XYZ file of N, CA and C in Angstrom:
756
model
N 0.819 -1.212 0.000
C 0.000 0.000 0.000
C 0.851 1.261 0.000
N 2.112 1.178 0.533
C 2.984 2.334 0.531
C 3.322 2.779 -0.874
N 3.573 1.815 -1.758
C 3.878 2.137 -3.155
C 2.656 2.755 -3.822
N 1.492 2.171 -3.577
C 0.247 2.683 -4.162
C 0.010 4.133 -3.755
N 0.265 4.455 -2.499
C 0.026 5.816 -2.009
C 0.989 6.820 -2.639
N 2.195 6.382 -3.018
C 3.130 7.283 -3.691
C 2.525 7.836 -4.977
N 1.913 6.956 -5.745
C 1.342 7.356 -7.033
C 0.018 8.097 -6.853
N -0.825 7.610 -5.941
C -2.121 8.272 -5.743
C -1.931 9.681 -5.184
N -0.909 9.875 -4.368
C -0.620 11.208 -3.834
C -0.333 12.189 -4.965
N 0.494 11.770 -5.902
C 0.854 12.630 -7.035
C -0.355 12.855 -7.944
N -1.033 11.775 -8.326
C -2.131 11.870 -9.286
C -3.331 12.593 -8.685
N -3.649 12.311 -7.430
C -4.767 13.014 -6.784
C -4.483 14.506 -6.632
N -3.215 14.840 -6.396
C -2.842 16.252 -6.319
C -3.042 16.960 -7.643
N -2.592 16.333 -8.722
C -2.784 16.905 -10.054
C -4.270 17.001 -10.414
N -5.017 15.951 -10.072
C -6.450 15.946 -10.353
C -7.149 17.085 -9.626
N -6.802 17.289 -8.368
C -7.414 18.350 -7.574
C -7.124 19.725 -8.161
N -5.875 19.963 -8.536
C -5.501 21.261 -9.104
C -6.218 21.500 -10.425
N -6.215 20.487 -11.279
C -6.827 20.625 -12.596
C -8.333 20.831 -12.487
N -8.977 20.098 -11.597
C -10.424 20.219 -11.442
C -10.820 21.570 -10.861
N -9.972 22.117 -9.986
C -10.258 23.465 -9.471
C -10.221 24.494 -10.587
N -9.294 24.330 -11.513
C -9.230 25.237 -12.662
C -10.466 25.075 -13.544
N -10.870 23.826 -13.779
C -12.057 23.583 -14.587
C -13.311 24.127 -13.902
N -13.406 23.918 -12.592
C -14.603 24.334 -11.847
C -14.760 25.847 -11.791
N -13.667 26.569 -12.002
C -13.745 28.030 -11.982
C -14.654 28.565 -13.082
N -14.868 27.761 -14.127
C -15.698 28.204 -15.246
C -17.178 27.894 -15.058
N -17.537 27.131 -14.018
C -18.909 26.644 -13.876
C -19.920 27.777 -13.723
N -19.586 28.798 -12.934
C -20.537 29.896 -12.745
C -20.832 30.607 -14.057
N -19.811 30.731 -14.895
C -20.025 31.342 -16.206
C -20.942 30.517 -17.083
N -20.810 29.197 -16.998
C -21.689 28.327 -17.774
C -23.135 28.454 -17.294
N -23.305 28.633 -15.988
C -24.649 28.816 -15.447
C -25.309 30.061 -16.012
N -24.528 31.123 -16.169
C -25.060 32.344 -16.762
C -25.454 32.133 -18.216
N -24.666 31.306 -18.916
C -25.002 31.007 -20.310
C -26.376 30.356 -20.413
N -26.678 29.484 -19.449
C -27.948 28.771 -19.471
C -29.140 29.687 -19.356
N -28.915 30.882 -18.811
C -30.016 31.840 -18.621
C -30.038 32.894 -19.716
N -28.864 33.315 -20.176
C -28.785 34.489 -21.051
C -28.555 34.176 -22.521
N -28.113 32.948 -22.846
C -27.732 32.653 -24.226
C -28.584 31.530 -24.817
N -28.563 31.463 -26.149
C -29.333 30.445 -26.858
C -28.692 29.068 -26.704
N -29.471 28.019 -26.992
C -28.960 26.653 -26.929
C -27.791 26.469 -27.898
N -27.898 27.078 -29.072
C -26.845 26.931 -30.083
C -25.533 27.520 -29.583
N -25.597 28.667 -28.932
C -24.387 29.286 -28.412
C -23.819 28.471 -27.250
N -24.697 27.931 -26.410
C -24.246 27.075 -25.314
C -23.496 25.857 -25.843
N -24.012 25.276 -26.924
C -23.348 24.118 -27.526
C -21.965 24.492 -28.042
N -21.846 25.665 -28.668
C -20.542 26.113 -29.165
C -19.543 26.245 -28.013
N -19.974 26.877 -26.932
C -19.092 27.058 -25.778
C -18.720 25.704 -25.173
N -19.678 24.772 -25.168
C -19.384 23.438 -24.639
C -18.258 22.780 -25.432
N -18.315 22.833 -26.756
C -17.273 22.179 -27.557
C -15.932 22.917 -27.454
N -15.981 24.237 -27.273
C -14.739 24.966 -26.993
C -14.142 24.499 -25.669
N -15.008 24.346 -24.682
C -14.565 23.902 -23.353
C -14.049 22.466 -23.399
N -14.705 21.618 -24.183
C -14.241 20.234 -24.349
C -12.832 20.207 -24.912
N -12.547 21.095 -25.856
C -11.189 21.150 -26.421
C -10.183 21.583 -25.359
N -10.548 22.595 -24.554
C -9.644 23.069 -23.502
C -9.376 21.958 -22.489
N -10.438 21.244 -22.098
C -10.278 20.127 -21.162
C -9.390 19.043 -21.769
N -9.601 18.723 -23.046
C -8.811 17.690 -23.717
C -7.355 18.108 -23.863
N -7.124 19.365 -24.214
C -5.760 19.894 -24.311
C -5.057 19.808 -22.960
N -5.732 20.248 -21.908
C -5.150 20.198 -20.565
C -4.866 18.766 -20.139
N -5.819 17.875 -20.423
C -5.647 16.462 -20.068
C -4.479 15.855 -20.823
N -4.356 16.182 -22.092
C -3.249 15.668 -22.904
C -1.902 16.119 -22.343
N -1.795 17.407 -22.066
C -0.524 17.956 -21.593
C -0.141 17.365 -20.237
N -1.090 17.360 -19.303
C -0.789 16.894 -17.945
C -0.547 15.385 -17.912
N -1.389 14.612 -18.618
C -1.224 13.150 -18.589
C 0.073 12.727 -19.264
N 0.424 13.367 -20.367
C 1.655 13.019 -21.075
C 2.880 13.394 -20.254
N 2.843 14.570 -19.641
C 3.943 14.985 -18.773
C 4.032 14.071 -17.557
N 2.872 13.726 -17.000
C 2.821 12.813 -15.849
C 3.458 11.478 -16.193
N 3.058 10.885 -17.311
C 3.572 9.568 -17.680
C 5.063 9.622 -18.005
N 5.508 10.747 -18.554
C 6.922 10.905 -18.878
C 7.788 10.994 -17.620
N 7.276 11.670 -16.589
C 8.117 12.025 -15.445
C 7.814 11.288 -14.152
N 6.648 10.624 -14.055
C 6.270 10.090 -12.747
C 7.225 8.995 -12.271
N 7.649 8.109 -13.169
C 8.560 7.051 -12.746
C 9.912 7.584 -12.278
N 10.583 8.421 -13.086
C 11.860 8.958 -12.588
C 11.693 9.806 -11.335
N 10.544 10.505 -11.187
C 10.334 11.307 -9.990
C 10.162 10.426 -8.752
N 9.360 9.363 -8.868
C 9.155 8.458 -7.734
C 10.465 7.789 -7.349
N 11.270 7.404 -8.341
C 12.566 6.799 -8.043
C 13.470 7.775 -7.308
N 13.440 9.047 -7.744
C 14.283 10.067 -7.107
C 13.776 10.399 -5.702
N 12.464 10.565 -5.529
C 11.904 11.074 -4.280
C 11.720 9.977 -3.228
N 11.236 8.790 -3.672
C 10.902 7.725 -2.727
C 11.878 6.551 -2.764
N 12.606 6.390 -3.877
C 13.534 5.271 -4.016
C 13.071 4.309 -5.102
N 14.026 3.697 -5.789
C 13.706 2.816 -6.915
C 12.989 1.546 -6.481
N 13.077 1.202 -5.197
C 12.400 0.005 -4.700
C 10.921 0.259 -4.380
N 10.473 1.496 -4.545
C 9.082 1.851 -4.246
C 8.362 2.332 -5.500
N 8.578 1.615 -6.602
C 7.932 1.951 -7.868
C 7.130 0.760 -8.386
N 6.065 1.075 -9.133
C 5.302 0.055 -9.822
C 5.908 -0.199 -11.195
N 5.447 -1.267 -11.828
C 5.841 -1.537 -13.217
C 5.216 -0.495 -14.137
N 5.751 -0.380 -15.343
C 5.230 0.598 -16.298
C 3.789 0.296 -16.686
N 3.417 -0.978 -16.725
C 2.054 -1.331 -17.104
C 1.042 -0.835 -16.073
N 1.388 -0.909 -14.786
C 0.493 -0.406 -13.742
C 0.431 1.119 -13.788
N 1.565 1.758 -14.003
C 1.586 3.217 -14.118
C 0.746 3.654 -15.323
N 0.817 2.886 -16.391
C 0.006 3.173 -17.575
C -1.479 3.161 -17.216
N -1.913 2.196 -16.404
C -3.315 2.134 -15.970
C -3.678 3.338 -15.106
N -2.767 3.754 -14.238
C -2.995 4.973 -13.454
C -3.248 6.167 -14.377
N -2.407 6.314 -15.382
C -2.497 7.462 -16.283
C -3.774 7.389 -17.122
N -4.114 6.209 -17.615
C -5.337 6.062 -18.415
C -6.566 6.404 -17.581
N -6.603 5.968 -16.331
C -7.706 6.337 -15.446
C -7.760 7.850 -15.249
N -6.606 8.457 -15.082
C -6.538 9.914 -14.947
C -7.112 10.591 -16.186
N -6.764 10.078 -17.355
C -7.236 10.658 -18.616
C -8.759 10.628 -18.700
N -9.347 9.469 -18.462
C -10.798 9.359 -18.576
C -11.510 10.158 -17.495
N -10.915 10.249 -16.313
C -11.495 11.067 -15.250
C -11.549 12.530 -15.650
N -10.461 13.022 -16.219
C -10.406 14.439 -16.579
C -11.255 14.767 -17.805
N -11.318 13.863 -18.766
C -12.133 14.124 -19.946
C -13.618 14.234 -19.608
N -14.028 13.658 -18.479
C -15.419 13.766 -18.037
C -15.768 15.182 -17.591
N -14.767 15.984 -17.268
C -15.026 17.267 -16.628
C -15.778 18.247 -17.515
N -15.670 18.092 -18.828
C -16.423 18.987 -19.719
C -17.919 18.789 -19.523
N -18.367 17.542 -19.580
C -19.790 17.250 -19.379
C -20.226 17.555 -17.949
N -19.422 17.127 -16.976
C -19.787 17.328 -15.579
C -19.865 18.810 -15.224
N -18.971 19.615 -15.794
C -18.994 21.050 -15.528
C -20.286 21.694 -15.995
N -20.729 21.343 -17.197
C -21.979 21.901 -17.720
C -23.192 21.341 -16.983
N -23.138 20.070 -16.611
C -24.243 19.480 -15.841
C -24.411 20.216 -14.514
N -23.298 20.493 -13.836
C -23.361 21.215 -12.568
C -23.845 22.655 -12.769
N -23.340 23.300 -13.810
C -23.709 24.697 -14.058
C -25.191 24.850 -14.393
N -25.736 23.884 -15.135
C -27.140 23.953 -15.543
C -28.074 23.308 -14.522
N -27.497 22.726 -13.461
C -28.320 22.160 -12.396
C -29.050 20.886 -12.763
N -28.431 20.060 -13.613
C -29.088 18.820 -14.058
C -28.648 17.674 -13.139
N -29.130 17.679 -11.922
C -28.673 16.703 -10.930
C -29.609 15.494 -10.812
N -30.895 15.717 -10.935
C -31.838 14.627 -10.703
C -31.643 13.455 -11.666
N -31.445 13.687 -12.966
C -31.229 12.549 -13.879
C -29.930 11.792 -13.628
N -29.023 12.377 -12.824
C -27.731 11.742 -12.564
C -27.794 10.707 -11.442
N -28.898 10.659 -10.690
C -28.936 9.843 -9.485
C -28.760 8.356 -9.789
N -29.431 7.860 -10.850
C -29.349 6.446 -11.192
C -27.951 6.103 -11.702
N -27.378 7.007 -12.481
C -26.041 6.771 -13.033
C -25.009 6.544 -11.937
N -25.082 7.343 -10.877
C -24.122 7.226 -9.781
C -24.213 5.857 -9.112
N -25.426 5.345 -8.943
C -25.615 4.029 -8.319
C -25.077 2.925 -9.218
N -25.413 2.982 -10.502
C -24.955 1.975 -11.460
C -23.431 1.971 -11.549
N -22.839 3.158 -11.583
C -21.376 3.271 -11.675
C -20.698 2.631 -10.468
N -21.197 2.925 -9.264
C -20.591 2.396 -8.051
C -20.706 0.873 -7.980
N -21.880 0.350 -8.324
C -22.084 -1.096 -8.284
C -21.207 -1.806 -9.306
N -21.132 -1.240 -10.509
C -20.333 -1.859 -11.571
C -18.851 -1.820 -11.226
N -18.415 -0.718 -10.653
C -17.014 -0.589 -10.229
C -16.663 -1.680 -9.228
N -17.535 -1.879 -8.236
C -17.302 -2.894 -7.218
C -17.290 -4.301 -7.814
N -18.257 -4.594 -8.662
C -18.355 -5.929 -9.262
C -17.149 -6.236 -10.144
N -16.732 -5.264 -10.943
C -15.580 -5.486 -11.822
C -14.294 -5.657 -11.016
N -14.129 -4.872 -9.972
C -12.938 -4.999 -9.131
C -12.878 -6.371 -8.473
N -14.028 -6.832 -7.957
C -14.075 -8.169 -7.337
C -13.809 -9.262 -8.375
N -14.328 -9.071 -9.577
C -14.095 -10.046 -10.647
C -12.606 -10.166 -10.957
N -11.931 -9.036 -11.106
C -10.507 -9.053 -11.442
C -9.666 -9.612 -10.286
N -10.126 -9.405 -9.053
C -9.401 -9.938 -7.896
C -9.598 -11.445 -7.769
N -10.862 -11.875 -7.811
C -11.185 -13.278 -7.538
C -10.930 -14.187 -8.731
N -11.244 -13.709 -9.928
C -11.125 -14.544 -11.119
C -9.717 -14.555 -11.688
N -9.089 -13.381 -11.703
C -7.788 -13.253 -12.354
C -6.651 -13.036 -11.367
N -6.966 -13.002 -10.068
C -5.953 -12.907 -9.013
C -5.061 -11.679 -9.199
N -5.678 -10.539 -9.508
C -4.934 -9.296 -9.669
C -4.960 -8.514 -8.364
N -3.999 -7.638 -8.200
C -3.928 -6.811 -7.007
C -4.360 -5.392 -7.307
N -3.373 -4.481 -7.364
C -3.656 -3.081 -7.660
C -4.339 -2.942 -9.022
N -3.936 -3.787 -9.960
C -4.534 -3.729 -11.301
C -6.045 -3.919 -11.256
N -6.531 -4.733 -10.322
C -7.970 -5.000 -10.225
C -8.734 -3.723 -9.905
N -8.207 -2.933 -8.972
C -8.859 -1.676 -8.601
C -8.865 -0.712 -9.777
N -7.720 -0.604 -10.447
C -7.603 0.321 -11.576
C -8.479 -0.113 -12.744
N -8.496 -1.418 -13.027
C -9.323 -1.923 -14.128
C -10.809 -1.821 -13.798
N -11.165 -1.999 -12.530
C -12.554 -1.843 -12.131
C -13.045 -0.420 -12.349
N -12.226 0.536 -11.936
C -12.569 1.944 -12.141
C -12.636 2.284 -13.618
N -11.655 1.805 -14.377
C -11.629 2.066 -15.814
C -12.832 1.435 -16.503
N -13.166 0.198 -16.126
C -14.295 -0.491 -16.730
C -15.609 0.219 -16.494
N -15.850 0.671 -15.260
C -17.097 1.379 -14.970
C -17.166 2.713 -15.708
N -16.016 3.349 -15.884
C -15.983 4.607 -16.639
C -16.330 4.374 -18.104
N -15.733 3.335 -18.692
C -15.971 3.051 -20.104
C -17.399 2.580 -20.366
N -17.929 1.795 -19.457
C -19.258 1.225 -19.669
C -20.389 2.159 -19.269
N -20.105 3.126 -18.411
C -21.171 3.990 -17.899
C -20.915 5.468 -18.192
N -19.810 5.989 -17.670
C -19.653 7.451 -17.611
C -19.466 8.130 -18.960
N -18.668 7.544 -19.845
C -18.280 8.281 -21.043
C -19.445 8.530 -21.996
N -20.528 7.755 -21.862
C -21.689 8.016 -22.721
C -22.894 8.536 -21.942
N -23.049 8.122 -20.686
C -24.242 8.485 -19.915
C -24.232 9.971 -19.543
N -23.106 10.474 -19.093
C -23.034 11.879 -18.686
C -23.269 12.836 -19.851
N -22.630 12.652 -21.024
C -22.963 13.513 -22.169
C -24.422 13.381 -22.597
N -24.968 12.161 -22.541
C -26.372 11.963 -22.910
C -27.296 12.778 -22.009
N -27.039 12.758 -20.706
C -27.856 13.544 -19.779
C -27.744 15.034 -20.099
N -26.529 15.497 -20.356
C -26.318 16.910 -20.666
C -27.059 17.302 -21.939
N -26.907 16.500 -22.988
C -27.507 16.849 -24.274
C -29.034 16.778 -24.223
N -29.558 15.789 -23.521
C -31.010 15.610 -23.466
C -31.698 16.666 -22.611
N -31.136 16.934 -21.432
C -31.812 17.835 -20.495
C -31.227 19.252 -20.504
N -30.027 19.413 -21.067
C -29.405 20.730 -21.064
C -29.528 21.473 -22.369
N -29.232 20.793 -23.481
C -29.278 21.443 -24.784
C -30.558 21.068 -25.537
N -30.720 19.776 -25.772
C -31.949 19.167 -26.311
C -32.492 19.796 -27.588
N -31.628 20.387 -28.414
C -32.080 20.872 -29.714
C -32.210 19.722 -30.705
N -31.112 19.041 -30.936
C -31.087 17.894 -31.840
C -30.147 16.862 -31.226
N -30.725 15.920 -30.470
C -29.928 14.989 -29.674
C -28.998 14.149 -30.540
N -29.515 13.642 -31.669
C -28.699 12.785 -32.533
C -27.531 13.559 -33.139
N -27.791 14.778 -33.579
C -26.755 15.577 -34.234
C -25.635 15.952 -33.267
N -26.007 16.459 -32.097
C -24.984 16.884 -31.140
C -24.227 15.682 -30.570
N -24.912 14.538 -30.421
C -24.247 13.330 -29.918
C -23.207 12.839 -30.914
N -23.554 12.889 -32.205
C -22.621 12.469 -33.255
C -21.399 13.388 -33.292
N -21.653 14.694 -33.187
C -20.547 15.653 -33.190
C -19.650 15.436 -31.978
N -20.272 15.224 -30.831
C -19.503 14.991 -29.607
C -18.655 13.737 -29.731
N -19.243 12.650 -30.242
C -18.514 11.394 -30.381
C -17.293 11.571 -31.281
N -17.473 12.296 -32.394
C -16.363 12.516 -33.322
C -15.243 13.319 -32.660
N -15.605 14.381 -31.947
C -14.603 15.206 -31.270
C -13.904 14.416 -30.165
N -14.707 13.763 -29.340
C -14.168 13.029 -28.197
C -13.208 11.936 -28.660
N -13.604 11.172 -29.653
C -12.768 10.067 -30.130
C -11.469 10.594 -30.733
N -11.552 11.693 -31.497
C -10.333 12.241 -32.110
C -9.350 12.705 -31.041
N -9.847 13.369 -30.004
C -8.962 13.796 -28.916
C -8.404 12.583 -28.177
N -9.276 11.632 -27.894
C -8.862 10.463 -27.118
C -7.808 9.640 -27.859
N -7.965 9.480 -29.160
C -7.001 8.708 -29.949
C -5.611 9.346 -29.851
N -5.547 10.655 -29.997
C -4.263 11.350 -29.899
C -3.658 11.176 -28.514
N -4.487 11.310 -27.484
C -3.995 11.188 -26.104
C -3.461 9.783 -25.832
N -4.238 8.770 -26.194
C -3.838 7.392 -25.902
C -2.620 6.974 -26.724
N -2.580 7.358 -28.000
C -1.422 7.011 -28.834
C -0.141 7.631 -28.270
N -0.253 8.829 -27.741
C 0.919 9.459 -27.129
C 1.367 8.688 -25.897
N 0.408 8.225 -25.096
C 0.774 7.439 -23.906
C 1.451 6.124 -24.305
N 0.967 5.507 -25.375
C 1.600 4.273 -25.859
C 3.032 4.544 -26.323
N 3.218 5.663 -27.022
C 4.560 6.046 -27.467
C 5.485 6.250 -26.264
N 4.985 6.951 -25.245
C 5.785 7.172 -24.038
C 6.086 5.849 -23.351
N 5.099 4.947 -23.329
C 5.277 3.621 -22.726
C 6.433 2.882 -23.396
N 6.532 3.015 -24.719
C 7.558 2.283 -25.471
C 8.927 2.955 -25.413
N 8.938 4.288 -25.452
C 10.217 4.979 -25.664
C 10.538 6.032 -24.605
N 9.807 6.060 -23.505
C 9.973 7.153 -22.551
C 10.864 6.864 -21.365
N 11.845 6.002 -21.519
C 12.704 5.629 -20.388
C 14.025 6.394 -20.328
N 14.180 7.397 -21.180
C 15.494 8.032 -21.282
C 15.705 9.134 -20.245
N 14.649 9.597 -19.587
C 14.778 10.717 -18.653
C 15.224 10.223 -17.277
N 16.216 10.891 -16.734
C 16.692 10.600 -15.386
C 16.620 11.893 -14.567
N 16.121 11.793 -13.348
C 16.003 12.961 -12.473
C 16.912 12.773 -11.266
N 17.817 13.755 -11.057
C 18.762 13.664 -9.952
C 18.534 14.742 -8.896
N 17.708 15.740 -9.217
C 17.393 16.776 -8.233
C 16.067 17.428 -8.607
N 15.550 18.236 -7.699
C 14.229 18.840 -7.881
C 14.219 19.839 -9.026
N 15.326 20.553 -9.216
C 15.385 21.526 -10.305
C 15.298 20.835 -11.664
N 15.922 19.688 -11.788
C 15.833 18.937 -13.045
C 14.388 18.526 -13.318
N 13.684 18.109 -12.264
C 12.277 17.732 -12.415
C 11.443 18.926 -12.882
N 11.654 20.091 -12.290
C 10.891 21.287 -12.663
C 11.164 21.674 -14.109
N 12.434 21.625 -14.510
C 12.794 21.992 -15.891
C 12.206 20.992 -16.878
N 12.368 19.699 -16.599
C 11.785 18.680 -17.464
C 10.269 18.857 -17.563
N 9.635 19.141 -16.434
C 8.182 19.311 -16.422
C 7.739 20.472 -17.291
N 8.428 21.605 -17.180
C 8.085 22.785 -17.973
C 8.289 22.523 -19.463
N 9.409 21.885 -19.808
C 9.699 21.587 -21.209
C 8.668 20.613 -21.781
N 8.327 19.569 -21.018
C 7.339 18.590 -21.483
C 5.978 19.232 -21.693
N 5.550 20.062 -20.753
C 4.251 20.727 -20.887
C 4.213 21.593 -22.142
N 5.273 22.328 -22.389
C 5.332 23.204 -23.566
C 5.284 22.381 -24.854
N 6.095 21.340 -24.931
C 6.169 20.524 -26.142
C 4.835 19.824 -26.413
N 4.243 19.228 -25.384
C 2.984 18.515 -25.571
C 1.849 19.467 -25.942
N 1.852 20.668 -25.376
C 0.825 21.653 -25.736
C 0.938 22.041 -27.207
N 2.157 22.264 -27.673
C 2.371 22.612 -29.081
C 1.911 21.477 -29.993
N 2.230 20.249 -29.637
C 1.838 19.089 -30.444
C 0.326 19.022 -30.587
N -0.388 19.141 -29.491
C -1.846 19.011 -29.530
C -2.472 20.150 -30.328
N -2.004 21.354 -30.113
C -2.549 22.508 -30.828
C -2.297 22.380 -32.328
N -1.108 21.930 -32.715
C -0.796 21.773 -34.141
C -1.634 20.673 -34.793
N -1.898 19.604 -34.060
C -2.683 18.503 -34.610
C -4.122 18.916 -34.918
N -4.640 19.878 -34.158
C -6.031 20.304 -34.344
C -6.129 21.765 -34.785
N -5.083 22.244 -35.460
C -4.990 23.651 -35.824
C -6.128 24.098 -36.737
N -6.703 23.186 -37.506
C -7.751 23.556 -38.463
C -9.151 23.609 -37.853
N -9.293 23.253 -36.598
C -10.619 23.214 -35.983
C -10.985 24.572 -35.385
N -12.276 24.828 -35.293
C -12.753 26.084 -34.699
C -12.366 26.186 -33.226
N -12.390 25.050 -32.536
C -12.065 25.041 -31.116
C -10.602 25.411 -30.884
N -9.726 24.923 -31.753
C -8.309 25.252 -31.638
C -8.107 26.752 -31.862
N -8.779 27.300 -32.877
C -8.668 28.728 -33.154
C -9.186 29.567 -31.987
N -10.227 29.059 -31.325
C -10.764 29.740 -30.146
C -9.704 29.849 -29.060
N -8.983 28.763 -28.818
C -7.928 28.758 -27.806
C -6.781 29.672 -28.228
N -6.396 29.619 -29.498
C -5.311 30.476 -29.978
C -5.666 31.952 -29.838
N -6.925 32.285 -30.106
C -7.366 33.683 -29.942
C -7.340 34.107 -28.480
N -7.546 33.134 -27.573
C -7.480 33.450 -26.147
C -6.055 33.745 -25.695
N -5.094 32.986 -26.209
C -3.711 33.123 -25.719
C -2.898 34.129 -26.534
N -3.397 34.524 -27.714
C -2.621 35.434 -28.572
C -2.326 36.766 -27.881
N -3.295 37.419 -27.215
C -2.963 38.684 -26.524
C -1.913 38.503 -25.443
N -1.956 37.378 -24.740
C -0.969 37.115 -23.694
C 0.426 36.979 -24.297
N 0.526 36.262 -25.436
C 1.816 36.076 -26.094
C 2.356 37.404 -26.581
N 1.484 38.251 -27.155
C 1.922 39.544 -27.659
C 2.408 40.458 -26.525
N 1.759 40.360 -25.377
C 2.155 41.204 -24.249
C 3.502 40.801 -23.673
N 3.901 39.545 -23.930
C 5.206 39.090 -23.448
C 6.325 39.532 -24.373
């Protein structure tokens, strides 16, 4: 459990910081629900989905690149998990953060009642899958991670957007669901492929002091942000983000 807590401490800290940044936008989304049209709300939602996906890509890729050398430096090489287990930690982090776009709008628009059944189903499925992986396949930490991942894939990634689109936007459920699926899958493919690349070739970084970790972290965040923005440079959502950061860049 000591090894497990090393990783959960880092990942939970990042999750908390990132979610606080995402949650800062919720009050603004609530105002949109009162003052703006459904079409405009949908546009802002997809812009926000891109921002969440960009942030998730940058943080998860940097995390996967640096977490192993950091744990070895800070806690010792004997207190590390295998790369496959760390990969499961990162994948769970990715799916958790990608949910924040839908969850943020659901909270802002006050769509809580339709969520009650989903929460029960998710918890039960998580427990059943974890027990299955423990009892049937004799897994340890992997069972918990796979149980959480399984319940997310089977319940959260489609149920939460469906609730938002049906009760929040509800202009054309089929059209917006199709658009969401296309956007979500394109972002997810890029994120997961990058994690696979890091899994295969990301062992070259060594950390010997805290300053090296900070420098590596800053460089990784910058590089991964540029990669994601360039990959989606032709999309309206990417242009929205570029227009947001352009004044800041010019002022520097």
